[in-house]
CSV table of C-alpha atoms in Angstrom, one decimal:
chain,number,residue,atom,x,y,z
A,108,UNK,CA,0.0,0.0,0.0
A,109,UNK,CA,2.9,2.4,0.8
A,110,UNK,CA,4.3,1.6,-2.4
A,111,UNK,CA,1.4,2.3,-4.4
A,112,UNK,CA,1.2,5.6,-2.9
A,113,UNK,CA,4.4,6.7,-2.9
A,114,UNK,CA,3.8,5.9,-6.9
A,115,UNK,CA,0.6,7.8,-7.2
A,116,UNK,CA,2.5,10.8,-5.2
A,117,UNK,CA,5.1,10.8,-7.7
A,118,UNK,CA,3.2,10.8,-10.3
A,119,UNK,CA,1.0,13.5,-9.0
A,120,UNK,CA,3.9,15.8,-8.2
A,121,UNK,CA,5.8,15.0,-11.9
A,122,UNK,CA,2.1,15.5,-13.6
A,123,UNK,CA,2.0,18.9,-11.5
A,124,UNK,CA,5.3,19.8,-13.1
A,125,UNK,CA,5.0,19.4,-16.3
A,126,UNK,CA,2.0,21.2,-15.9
A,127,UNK,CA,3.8,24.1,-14.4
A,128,UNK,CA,6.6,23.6,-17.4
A,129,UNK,CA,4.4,23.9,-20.1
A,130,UNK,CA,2.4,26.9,-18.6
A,131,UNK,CA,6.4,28.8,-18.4
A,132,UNK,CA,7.3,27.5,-22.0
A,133,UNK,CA,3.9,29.5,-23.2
A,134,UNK,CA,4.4,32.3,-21.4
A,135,UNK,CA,8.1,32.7,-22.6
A,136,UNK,CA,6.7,32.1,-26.1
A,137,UNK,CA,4.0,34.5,-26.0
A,138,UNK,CA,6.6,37.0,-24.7
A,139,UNK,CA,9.3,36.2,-27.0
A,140,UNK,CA,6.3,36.2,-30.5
A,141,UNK,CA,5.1,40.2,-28.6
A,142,UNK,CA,8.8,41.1,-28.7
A,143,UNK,CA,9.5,40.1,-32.3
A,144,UNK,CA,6.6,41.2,-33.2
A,145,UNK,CA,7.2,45.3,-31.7
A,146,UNK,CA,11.4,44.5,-32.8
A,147,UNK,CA,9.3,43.9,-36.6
A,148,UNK,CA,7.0,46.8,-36.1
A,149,UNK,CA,10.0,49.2,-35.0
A,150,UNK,CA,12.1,47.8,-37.9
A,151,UNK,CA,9.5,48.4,-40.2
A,152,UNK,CA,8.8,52.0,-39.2
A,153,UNK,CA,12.2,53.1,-39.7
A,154,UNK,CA,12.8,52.1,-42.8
A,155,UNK,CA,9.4,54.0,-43.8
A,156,UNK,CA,11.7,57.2,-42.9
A,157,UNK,CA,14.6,55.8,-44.4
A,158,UNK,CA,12.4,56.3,-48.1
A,159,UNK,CA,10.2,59.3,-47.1
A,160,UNK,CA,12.5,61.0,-44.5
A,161,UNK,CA,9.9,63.3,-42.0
A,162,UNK,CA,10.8,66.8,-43.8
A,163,UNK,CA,9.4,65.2,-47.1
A,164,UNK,CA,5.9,64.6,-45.1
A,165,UNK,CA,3.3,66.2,-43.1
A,166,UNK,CA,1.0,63.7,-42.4
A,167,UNK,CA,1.6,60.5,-39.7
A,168,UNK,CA,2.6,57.9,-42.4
A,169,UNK,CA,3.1,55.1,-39.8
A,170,UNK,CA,-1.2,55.5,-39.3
A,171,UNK,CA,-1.8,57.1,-42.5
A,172,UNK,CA,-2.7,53.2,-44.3
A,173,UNK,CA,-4.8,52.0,-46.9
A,174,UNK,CA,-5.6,48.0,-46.7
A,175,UNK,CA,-5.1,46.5,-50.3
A,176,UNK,CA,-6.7,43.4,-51.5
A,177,UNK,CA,-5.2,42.8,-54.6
A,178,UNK,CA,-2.1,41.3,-53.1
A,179,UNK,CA,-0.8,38.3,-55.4
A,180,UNK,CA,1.7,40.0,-57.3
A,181,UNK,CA,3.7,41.4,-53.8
A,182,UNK,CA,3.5,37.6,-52.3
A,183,UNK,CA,1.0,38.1,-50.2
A,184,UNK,CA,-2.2,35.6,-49.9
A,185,UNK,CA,-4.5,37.8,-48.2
A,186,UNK,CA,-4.7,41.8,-47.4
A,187,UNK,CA,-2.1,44.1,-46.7
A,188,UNK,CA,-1.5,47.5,-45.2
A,189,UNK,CA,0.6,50.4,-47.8
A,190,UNK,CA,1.6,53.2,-46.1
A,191,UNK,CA,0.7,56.7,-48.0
A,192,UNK,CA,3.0,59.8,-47.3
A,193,UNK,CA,1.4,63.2,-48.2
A,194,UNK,CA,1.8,66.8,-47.9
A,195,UNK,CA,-0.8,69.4,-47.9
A,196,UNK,CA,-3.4,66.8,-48.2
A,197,UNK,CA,-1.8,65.3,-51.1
A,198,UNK,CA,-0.6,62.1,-51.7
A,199,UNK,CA,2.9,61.5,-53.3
A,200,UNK,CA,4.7,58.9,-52.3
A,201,UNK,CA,3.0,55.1,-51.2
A,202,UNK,CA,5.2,52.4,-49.7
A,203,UNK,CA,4.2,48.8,-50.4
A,204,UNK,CA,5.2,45.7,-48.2
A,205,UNK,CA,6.8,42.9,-50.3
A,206,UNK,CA,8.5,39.3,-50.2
A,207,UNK,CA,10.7,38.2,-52.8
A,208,UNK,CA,9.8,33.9,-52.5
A,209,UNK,CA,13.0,33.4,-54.4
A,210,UNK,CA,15.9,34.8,-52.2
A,211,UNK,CA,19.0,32.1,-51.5
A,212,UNK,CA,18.1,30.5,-48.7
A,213,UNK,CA,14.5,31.8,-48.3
A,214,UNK,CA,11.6,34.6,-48.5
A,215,UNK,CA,13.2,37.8,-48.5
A,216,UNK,CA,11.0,40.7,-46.7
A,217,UNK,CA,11.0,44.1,-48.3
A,218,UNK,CA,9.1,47.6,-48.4
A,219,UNK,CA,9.4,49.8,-51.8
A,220,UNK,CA,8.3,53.5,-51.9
A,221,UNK,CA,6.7,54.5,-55.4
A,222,UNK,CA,6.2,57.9,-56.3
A,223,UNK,CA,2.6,59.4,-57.9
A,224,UNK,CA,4.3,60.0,-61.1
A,225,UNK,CA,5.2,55.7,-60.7
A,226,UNK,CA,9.1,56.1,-60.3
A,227,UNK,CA,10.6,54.1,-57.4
A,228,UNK,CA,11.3,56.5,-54.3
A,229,UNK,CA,13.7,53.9,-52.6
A,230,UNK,CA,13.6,50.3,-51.6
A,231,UNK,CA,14.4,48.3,-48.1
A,232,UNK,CA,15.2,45.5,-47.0
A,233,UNK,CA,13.6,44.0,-43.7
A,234,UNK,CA,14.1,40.9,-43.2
A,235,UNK,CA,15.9,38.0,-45.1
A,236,UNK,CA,18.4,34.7,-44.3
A,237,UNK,CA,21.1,35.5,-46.9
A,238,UNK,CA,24.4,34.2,-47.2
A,239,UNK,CA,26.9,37.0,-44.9
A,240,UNK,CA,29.3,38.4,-47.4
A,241,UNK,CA,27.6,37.5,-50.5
A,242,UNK,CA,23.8,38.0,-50.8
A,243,UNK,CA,23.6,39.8,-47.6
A,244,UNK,CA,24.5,42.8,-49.4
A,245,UNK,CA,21.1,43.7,-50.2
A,246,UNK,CA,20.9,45.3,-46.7
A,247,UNK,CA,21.5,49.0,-46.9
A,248,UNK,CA,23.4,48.6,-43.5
A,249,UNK,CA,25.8,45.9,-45.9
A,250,UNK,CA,26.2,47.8,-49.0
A,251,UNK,CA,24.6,50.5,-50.8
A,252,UNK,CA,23.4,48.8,-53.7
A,253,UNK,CA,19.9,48.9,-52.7
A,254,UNK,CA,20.0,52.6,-53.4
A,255,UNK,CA,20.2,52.1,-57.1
A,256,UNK,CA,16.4,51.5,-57.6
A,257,UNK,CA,15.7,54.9,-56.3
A,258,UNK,CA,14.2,57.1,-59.5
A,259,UNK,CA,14.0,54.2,-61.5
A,260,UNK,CA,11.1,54.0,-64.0
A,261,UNK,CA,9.5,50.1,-65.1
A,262,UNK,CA,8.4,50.9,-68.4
A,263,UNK,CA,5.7,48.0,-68.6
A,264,UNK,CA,5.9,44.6,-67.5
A,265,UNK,CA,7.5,43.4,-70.3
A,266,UNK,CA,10.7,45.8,-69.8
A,267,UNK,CA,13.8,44.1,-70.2
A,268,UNK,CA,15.8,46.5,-68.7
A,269,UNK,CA,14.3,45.7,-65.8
A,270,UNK,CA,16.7,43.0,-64.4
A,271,UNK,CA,20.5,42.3,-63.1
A,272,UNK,CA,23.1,42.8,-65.8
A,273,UNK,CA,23.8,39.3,-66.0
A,274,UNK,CA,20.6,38.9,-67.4
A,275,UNK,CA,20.9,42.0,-70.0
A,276,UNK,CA,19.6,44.1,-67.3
A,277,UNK,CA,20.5,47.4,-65.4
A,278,UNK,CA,20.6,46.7,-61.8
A,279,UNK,CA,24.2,45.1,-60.9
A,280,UNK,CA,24.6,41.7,-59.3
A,281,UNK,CA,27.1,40.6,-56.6
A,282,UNK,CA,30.4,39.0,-57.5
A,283,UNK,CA,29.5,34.9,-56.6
A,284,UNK,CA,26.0,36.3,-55.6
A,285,UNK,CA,23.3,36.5,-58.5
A,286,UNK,CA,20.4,34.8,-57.1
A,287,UNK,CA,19.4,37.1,-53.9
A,288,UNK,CA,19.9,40.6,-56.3
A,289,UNK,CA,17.8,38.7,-58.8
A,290,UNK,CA,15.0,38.0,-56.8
A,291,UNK,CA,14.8,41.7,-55.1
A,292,UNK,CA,14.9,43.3,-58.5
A,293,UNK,CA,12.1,41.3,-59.3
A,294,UNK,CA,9.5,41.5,-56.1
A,295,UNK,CA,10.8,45.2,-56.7
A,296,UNK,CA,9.1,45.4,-60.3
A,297,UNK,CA,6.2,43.1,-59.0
A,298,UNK,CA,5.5,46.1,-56.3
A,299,UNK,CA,5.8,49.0,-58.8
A,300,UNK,CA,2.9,46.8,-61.3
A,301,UNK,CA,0.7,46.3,-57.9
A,302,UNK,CA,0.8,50.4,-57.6
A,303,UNK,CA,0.0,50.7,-61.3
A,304,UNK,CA,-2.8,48.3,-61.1
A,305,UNK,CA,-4.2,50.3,-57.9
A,306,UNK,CA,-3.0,53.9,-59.2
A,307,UNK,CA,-6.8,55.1,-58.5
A,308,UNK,CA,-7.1,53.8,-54.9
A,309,UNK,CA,-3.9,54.3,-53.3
A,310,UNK,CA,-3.8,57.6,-54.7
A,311,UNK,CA,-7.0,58.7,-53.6
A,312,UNK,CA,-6.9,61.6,-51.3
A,313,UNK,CA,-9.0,60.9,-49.2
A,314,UNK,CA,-9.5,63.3,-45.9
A,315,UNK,CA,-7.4,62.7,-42.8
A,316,UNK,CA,-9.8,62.3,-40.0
A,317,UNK,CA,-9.9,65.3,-36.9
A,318,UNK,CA,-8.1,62.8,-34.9
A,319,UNK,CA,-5.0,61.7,-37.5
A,320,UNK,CA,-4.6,65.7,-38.0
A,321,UNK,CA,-3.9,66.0,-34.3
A,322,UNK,CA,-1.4,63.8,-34.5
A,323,UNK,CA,0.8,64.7,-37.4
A,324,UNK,CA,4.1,63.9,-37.2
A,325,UNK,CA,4.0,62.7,-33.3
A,326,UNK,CA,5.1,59.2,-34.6
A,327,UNK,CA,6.8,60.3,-37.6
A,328,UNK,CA,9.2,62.4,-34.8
A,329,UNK,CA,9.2,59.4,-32.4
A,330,UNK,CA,10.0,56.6,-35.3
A,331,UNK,CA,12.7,58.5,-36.8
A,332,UNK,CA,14.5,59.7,-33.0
């Protein structure tokens, strides 16, 4: 009888602890998905400042959003968010979220501004698994080469200038590193068609509410300090 108790304690007190275990792991990992989740968010609005810095702005472009539906072309199954930068009212610059499904060794995340008159106002890169040294250098804080989409112009889909050099295209490619420029150029080009296919709505100026006027540049100023 002592035996079977002692048993029946044990496995009382181990069924308690894992109990106890489990409840910790899933606190930890709803922690740890909240942090990478504000580390994303943070990332994400600083890049938006990086293409339209604040003095090009006068509206709250982190809140200033328009949710698109038409989403295929950026990689996207469902709806997204595009961020609209305007001044007096106006809009002139919208930045589109985008993954590239073709990088190296994975999705490669990105945002690219487009200008109203449909010329690229600058590209980023926020988050991608890339060999260090060779297709890494699509970071901004690797190499500058993602500056050399800013003012570029896709003249239809069909452009063929529209590519890396080794492909009879104008953007370079990295010395043992073709595949990861490859596949920004093109989620790039597949952004700047989603914002010609949605010209009308993203660009329509629709009235900032009371509240969003308030607010201005409060997390423009906090974003980009």
């Amino acid at each position: 009888m002592a035996i079977v108790t002692a048993i029946r304690n044990n496995a009382l007190a181990l069924g308690l602890f894992a109990v106890l275990t489990a409840g910790a792991i899933a606190l930890t990992q709803s922690a740890t998905r909240e942090a990478i989740a504000d580390n994303r968010e943070q990332a994400r609005a600083k890049a938006l400042f990086q293409i339209v810095p604040t003095t090009a702005h006068d509206n709250d472009l982190v809140r200033d959003r328009y949710t698109l539906n038409r989403t295929q072309r950026l990689g996207y199954q469902g709806p997204v968010e595009v961020y609209r930068a305007r001044t007096d009212g106006q809009i002139h610059t919208v930045i589109l979220p985008a993954i590239a499904p073709d990088g190296y060794t994975g999705n490669i995340d990105l945002i690219v501004g487009v200008k109203r008159d449909g010329s690229v106002a600058g590209v980023r890169i926020l988050r991608h698994q890339e060999t260090p040294g060779l297709g890494d250098k699509v970071d901004v804080k690797k190499s500058d080469w993602v500056l050399s989409f800013n003012d570029q112009r896709l003249n239809g889909e069909d452009d063929p200038d529209w590519a890396v050099k080794k492909d009879g295209g104008r953007f370079d490619q990295f010395t043992g590193a073709t595949i990861t420029p490859r596949a920004v150029v093109g989620a790039v080009k597949q952004a700047v068609l989603t914002f010609e296919a949605n010209r009308a709505a993203l660009l329509e100026d629709t009235p900032l509410s009371s509240a969003e006027e308030s607010i201005k540049k409060t997390t423009a100023g906090d974003a980009n300090g």
